[in-house]
CSV table of C-alpha atoms in Angstrom, one decimal:
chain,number,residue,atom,x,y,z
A,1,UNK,CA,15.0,-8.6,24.1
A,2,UNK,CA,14.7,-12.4,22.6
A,3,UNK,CA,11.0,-12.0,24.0
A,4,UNK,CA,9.9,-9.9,22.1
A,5,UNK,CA,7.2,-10.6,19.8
A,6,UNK,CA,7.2,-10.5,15.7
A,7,UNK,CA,5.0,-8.0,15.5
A,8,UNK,CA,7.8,-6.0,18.4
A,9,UNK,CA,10.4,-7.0,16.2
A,10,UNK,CA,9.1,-5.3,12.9
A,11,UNK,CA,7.9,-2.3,14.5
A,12,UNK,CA,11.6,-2.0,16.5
A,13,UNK,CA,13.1,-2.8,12.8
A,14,UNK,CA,10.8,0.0,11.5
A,15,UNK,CA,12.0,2.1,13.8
A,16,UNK,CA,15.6,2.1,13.0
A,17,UNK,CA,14.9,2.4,9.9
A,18,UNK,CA,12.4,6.0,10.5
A,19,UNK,CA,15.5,7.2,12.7
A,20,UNK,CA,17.8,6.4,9.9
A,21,UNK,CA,15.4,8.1,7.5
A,22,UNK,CA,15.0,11.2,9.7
A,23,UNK,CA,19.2,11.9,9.8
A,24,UNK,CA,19.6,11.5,6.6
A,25,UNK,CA,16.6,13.9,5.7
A,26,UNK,CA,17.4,16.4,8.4
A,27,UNK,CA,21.3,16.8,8.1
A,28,UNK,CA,20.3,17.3,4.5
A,29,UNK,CA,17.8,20.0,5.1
A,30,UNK,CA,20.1,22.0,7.8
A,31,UNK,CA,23.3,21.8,5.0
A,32,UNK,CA,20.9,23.5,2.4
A,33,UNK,CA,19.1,26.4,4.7
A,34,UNK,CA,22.5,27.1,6.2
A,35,UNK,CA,24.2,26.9,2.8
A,36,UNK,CA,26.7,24.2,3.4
A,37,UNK,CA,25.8,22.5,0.6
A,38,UNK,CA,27.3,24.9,-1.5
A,39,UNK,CA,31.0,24.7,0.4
A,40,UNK,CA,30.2,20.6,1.0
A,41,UNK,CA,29.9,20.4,-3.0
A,42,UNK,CA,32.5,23.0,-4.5
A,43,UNK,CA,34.8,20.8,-2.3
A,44,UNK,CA,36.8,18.6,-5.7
A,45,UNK,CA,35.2,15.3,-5.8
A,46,UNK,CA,33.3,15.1,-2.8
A,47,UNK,CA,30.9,13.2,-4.9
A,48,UNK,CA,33.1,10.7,-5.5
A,49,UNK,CA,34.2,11.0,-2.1
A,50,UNK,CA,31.0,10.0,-0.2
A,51,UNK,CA,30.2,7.0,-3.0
A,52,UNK,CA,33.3,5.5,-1.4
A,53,UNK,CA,32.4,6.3,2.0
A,54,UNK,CA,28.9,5.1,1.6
A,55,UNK,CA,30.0,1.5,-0.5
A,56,UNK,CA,32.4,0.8,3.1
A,57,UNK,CA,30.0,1.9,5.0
A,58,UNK,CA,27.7,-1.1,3.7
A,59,UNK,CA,30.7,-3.5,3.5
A,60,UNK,CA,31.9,-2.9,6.6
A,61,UNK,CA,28.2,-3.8,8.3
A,62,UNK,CA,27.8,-6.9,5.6
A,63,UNK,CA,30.9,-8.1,7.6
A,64,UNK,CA,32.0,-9.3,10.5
A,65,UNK,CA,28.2,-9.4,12.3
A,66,UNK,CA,29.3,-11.6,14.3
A,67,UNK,CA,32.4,-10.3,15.9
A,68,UNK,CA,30.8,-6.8,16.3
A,69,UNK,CA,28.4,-5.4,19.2
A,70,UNK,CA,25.4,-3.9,19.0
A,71,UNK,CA,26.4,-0.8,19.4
A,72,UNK,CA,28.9,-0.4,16.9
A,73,UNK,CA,26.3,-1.7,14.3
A,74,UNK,CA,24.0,0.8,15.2
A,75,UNK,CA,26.8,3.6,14.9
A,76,UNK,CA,27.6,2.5,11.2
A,77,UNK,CA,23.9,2.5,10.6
A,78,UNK,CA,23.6,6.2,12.0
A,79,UNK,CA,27.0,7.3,10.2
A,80,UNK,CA,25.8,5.6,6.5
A,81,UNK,CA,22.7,7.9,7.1
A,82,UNK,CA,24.2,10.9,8.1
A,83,UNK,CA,26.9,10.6,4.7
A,84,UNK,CA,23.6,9.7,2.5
A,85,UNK,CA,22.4,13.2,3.9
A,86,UNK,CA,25.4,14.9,2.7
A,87,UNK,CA,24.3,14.1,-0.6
A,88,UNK,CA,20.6,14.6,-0.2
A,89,UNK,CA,21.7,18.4,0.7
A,90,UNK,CA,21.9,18.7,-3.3
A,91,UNK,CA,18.2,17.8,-4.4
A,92,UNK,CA,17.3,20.7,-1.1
A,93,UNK,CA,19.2,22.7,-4.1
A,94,UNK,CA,17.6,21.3,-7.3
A,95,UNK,CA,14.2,20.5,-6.0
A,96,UNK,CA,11.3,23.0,-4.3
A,97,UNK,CA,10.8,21.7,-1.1
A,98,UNK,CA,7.2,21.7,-1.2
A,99,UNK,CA,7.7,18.9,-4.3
A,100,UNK,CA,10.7,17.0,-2.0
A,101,UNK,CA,7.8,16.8,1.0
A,102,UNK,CA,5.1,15.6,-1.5
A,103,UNK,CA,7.3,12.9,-3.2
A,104,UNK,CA,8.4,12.0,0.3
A,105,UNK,CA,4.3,11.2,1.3
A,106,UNK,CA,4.0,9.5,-2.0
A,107,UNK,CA,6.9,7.3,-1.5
A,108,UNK,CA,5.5,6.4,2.4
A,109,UNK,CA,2.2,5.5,0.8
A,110,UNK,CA,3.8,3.3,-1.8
A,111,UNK,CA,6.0,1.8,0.5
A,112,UNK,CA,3.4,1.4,3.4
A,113,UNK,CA,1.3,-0.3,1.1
A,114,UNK,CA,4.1,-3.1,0.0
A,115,UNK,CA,5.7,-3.3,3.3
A,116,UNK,CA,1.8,-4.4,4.8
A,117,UNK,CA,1.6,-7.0,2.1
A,118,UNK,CA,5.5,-8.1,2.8
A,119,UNK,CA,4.5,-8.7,6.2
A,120,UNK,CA,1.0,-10.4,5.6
A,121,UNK,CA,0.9,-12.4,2.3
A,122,UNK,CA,1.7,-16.5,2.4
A,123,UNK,CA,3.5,-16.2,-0.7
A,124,UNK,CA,6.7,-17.0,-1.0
A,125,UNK,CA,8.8,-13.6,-1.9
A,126,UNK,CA,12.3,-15.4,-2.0
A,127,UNK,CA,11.2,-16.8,-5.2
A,128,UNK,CA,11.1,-13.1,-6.6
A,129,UNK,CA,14.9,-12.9,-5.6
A,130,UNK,CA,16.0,-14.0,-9.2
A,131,UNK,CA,13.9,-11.2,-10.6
A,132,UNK,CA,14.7,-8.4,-8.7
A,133,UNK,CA,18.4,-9.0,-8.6
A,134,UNK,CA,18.3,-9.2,-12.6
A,135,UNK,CA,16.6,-5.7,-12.3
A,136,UNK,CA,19.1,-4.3,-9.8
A,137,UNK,CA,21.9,-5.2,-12.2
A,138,UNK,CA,19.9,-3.6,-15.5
A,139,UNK,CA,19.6,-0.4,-12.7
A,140,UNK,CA,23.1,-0.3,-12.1
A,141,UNK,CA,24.2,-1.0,-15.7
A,142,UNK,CA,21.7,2.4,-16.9
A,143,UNK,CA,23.0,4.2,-14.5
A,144,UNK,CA,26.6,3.7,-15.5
A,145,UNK,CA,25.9,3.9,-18.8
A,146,UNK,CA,24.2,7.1,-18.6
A,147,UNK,CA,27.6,9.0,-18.1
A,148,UNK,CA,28.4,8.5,-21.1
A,149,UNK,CA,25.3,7.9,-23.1
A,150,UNK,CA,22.1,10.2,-23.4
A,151,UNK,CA,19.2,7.6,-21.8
A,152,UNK,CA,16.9,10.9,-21.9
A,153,UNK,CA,14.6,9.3,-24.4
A,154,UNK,CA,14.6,5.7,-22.0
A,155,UNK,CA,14.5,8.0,-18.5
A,156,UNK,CA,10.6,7.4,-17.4
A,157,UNK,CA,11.3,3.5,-18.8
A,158,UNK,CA,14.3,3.4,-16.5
A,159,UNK,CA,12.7,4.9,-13.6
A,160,UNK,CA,9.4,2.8,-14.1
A,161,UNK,CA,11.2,0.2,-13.8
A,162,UNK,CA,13.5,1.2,-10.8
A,163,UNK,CA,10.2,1.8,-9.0
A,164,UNK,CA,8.6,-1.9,-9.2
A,165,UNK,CA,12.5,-3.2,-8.5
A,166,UNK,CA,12.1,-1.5,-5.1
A,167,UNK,CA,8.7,-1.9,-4.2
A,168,UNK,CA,8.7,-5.6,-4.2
A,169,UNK,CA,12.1,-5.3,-2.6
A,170,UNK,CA,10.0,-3.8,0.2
A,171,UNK,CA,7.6,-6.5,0.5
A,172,UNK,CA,10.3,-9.1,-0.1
A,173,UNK,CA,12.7,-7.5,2.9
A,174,UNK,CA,9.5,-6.5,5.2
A,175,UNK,CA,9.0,-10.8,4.5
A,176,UNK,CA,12.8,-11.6,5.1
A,177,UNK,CA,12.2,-9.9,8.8
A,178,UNK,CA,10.3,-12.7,9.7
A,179,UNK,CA,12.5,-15.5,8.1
A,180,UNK,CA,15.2,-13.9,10.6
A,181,UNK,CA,13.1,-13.2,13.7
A,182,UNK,CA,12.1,-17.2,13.7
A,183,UNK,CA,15.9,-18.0,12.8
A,184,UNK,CA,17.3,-16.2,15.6
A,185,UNK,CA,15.1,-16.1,18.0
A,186,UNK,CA,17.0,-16.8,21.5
A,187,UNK,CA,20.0,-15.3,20.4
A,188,UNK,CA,19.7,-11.6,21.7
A,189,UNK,CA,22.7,-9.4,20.1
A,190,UNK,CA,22.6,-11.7,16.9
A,191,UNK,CA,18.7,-10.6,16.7
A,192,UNK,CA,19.2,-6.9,17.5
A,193,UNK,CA,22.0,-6.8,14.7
A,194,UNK,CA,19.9,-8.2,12.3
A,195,UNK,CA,17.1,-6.0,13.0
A,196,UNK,CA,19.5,-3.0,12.4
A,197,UNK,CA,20.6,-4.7,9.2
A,198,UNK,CA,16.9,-5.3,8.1
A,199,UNK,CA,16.4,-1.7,9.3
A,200,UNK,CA,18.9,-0.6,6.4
A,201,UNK,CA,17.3,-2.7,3.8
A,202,UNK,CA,14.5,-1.0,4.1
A,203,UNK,CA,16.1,2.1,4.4
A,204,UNK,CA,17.9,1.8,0.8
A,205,UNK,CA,14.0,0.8,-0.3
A,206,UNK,CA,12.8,3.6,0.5
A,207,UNK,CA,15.6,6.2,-0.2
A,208,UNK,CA,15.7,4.0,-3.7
A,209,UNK,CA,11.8,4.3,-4.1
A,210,UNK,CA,11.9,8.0,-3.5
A,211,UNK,CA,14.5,8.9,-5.9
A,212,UNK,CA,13.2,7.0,-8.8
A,213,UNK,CA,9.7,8.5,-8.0
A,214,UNK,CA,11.7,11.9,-7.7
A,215,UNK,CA,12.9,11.4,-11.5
A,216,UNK,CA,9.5,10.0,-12.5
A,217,UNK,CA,8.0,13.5,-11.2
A,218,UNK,CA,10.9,15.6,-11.1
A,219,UNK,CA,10.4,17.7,-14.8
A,220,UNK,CA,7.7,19.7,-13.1
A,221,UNK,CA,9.3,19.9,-9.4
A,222,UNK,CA,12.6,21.5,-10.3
A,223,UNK,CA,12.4,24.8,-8.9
C-alpha cells in the first residue's frame, strides 16, 4: 500500500528477503536428506547450468520494472531462490550441518548489526559506492582466477576482504531502501517492485556474507 510507513516498508522488504532466504535454504536441505543432490550434480554441467540460469534470472528482474506486475516480479524473485538452493544442496554435502546452522547465526548477527546501522546512521553510504564496486570487481577477478591459479596461500585475505565488501553493502542497500521509499512514494506497483528488488539485494548480502564467512570457517567445519 503507498501508505505504508518506512519503517512498514523495510520490515515488508525484510520479509521478502527472509522468504527468499528460507527457499533457497530449505529446497537445499530436502535435495541433500533425500539425496537428490547427488543425481542434481552427476547431471554434466549442471553447474554451469544454474550460473546461467541464475545470471537471467537477475537480468531479467534488472529489466523491464516497469512493464512487469508485481506478481511476476515476485515469481522471479522466488524462482532465483529456489535455483540458488539447487546449488546450496552441495555445501548440505561438504559441510556438517551443525557448522552450516552456526555460520548461518553468525552471518544474521553480522548482518543484523550493519543492516541497523544502514537504516539509522546520517551518513551518506552512496559515497562508499566507489569502494565497494572496486572490491566486487577484485572478488570477481579472484574468483576467476582461482580456476586456474592456486590462491590457497591468499584464501583468508580473499575472504576477509569479501566479508567487509558485503557487510557495508548491507548497510549501504538497508540505506538505499529509504532513498527509494521517499522516491516512490504514491506510486503503489512501482514501490512494491522495488521493495522485491531491495529484497534481493539483500538477499545476495547475506547469501554473499555467509559464504565468505563459510570459507573463513570452513577448514574445521568440513565434515
Amino acid at each position: 500500500r503507498a501508505g505504508l510507513t518506512l519503517n512498514q516498508y523495510i520490515a515488508r522488504t525484510f520479509g521478502w528477503m527472509f522468504v527468499g532466504l528460507m527457499i533457497t535454504f530449505a529446497l537445499a536441505a530436502v535435495l541433500a536428506y533425500t539425496g537428490g543432490v547427488i543425481a542434481l550434480f552427476s547431471i554434466p554441467g549442471i553447474q554451469y547450468i544454474l550460473l546461467i540460469a541464475e545470471v537471467a534470472v537477475v537480468m531479467i528482474m534488472s529489466t523491464g520494472v516497469q512493464k512487469r506486475s508485481v506478481g511476476v516480479t515476485r515469481m522471479l524473485f522466488a524462482l532465483y531462490s529456489a535455483i540458488n538452493g539447487l546449488v546450496f544442496s552441495f555445501y548440505f554435502v561438504v559441510f556438517e550441518v551443525v557448522n552450516l546452522i552456526a555460520i548461518f547465526a553468525l552471518t544474521a548477527l553480522f548482518f543484523g548489526a550493519f543492516a541497523i546501522y544502514g537504516r539509522f546512521t546520517r551518513t551518506d553510504l552512496s559515497r562508499l559506492r566507489p569502494l565497494l564496486v572496486g572490491g566486487l570487481i577484485f572478488l570477481v577477478i579472484a574468483g576467476l582466477l582461482s580456476m586456474f591459479i592456486n590462491f590457497s596461500a591468499m584464501e583468508r585475505t580473499i575472504c576477509m576482504v569479501g566479508i567487509v565488501v558485503f557487510l557495508c553493502f548491507t548497510a549501504y542497500d538497508v540505506q538505499k531502501i529509504k532513498a527509494n521509499y521517499e522516491y516512490f512514494y504514491g506510486n503503489e506497483a512501482i514501490l512494491q517492485k522495488a521493495s522485491i528488488f531491495s529484497a534481493l539485494q539483500l538477499y545476495l548480502d547475506f547469501i554473499n556474507l555467509f559464504l565468505y564467512l563459510l570459507r573463513f570457517l570452513g577448514r574445521s567445519s568440513r565434515s
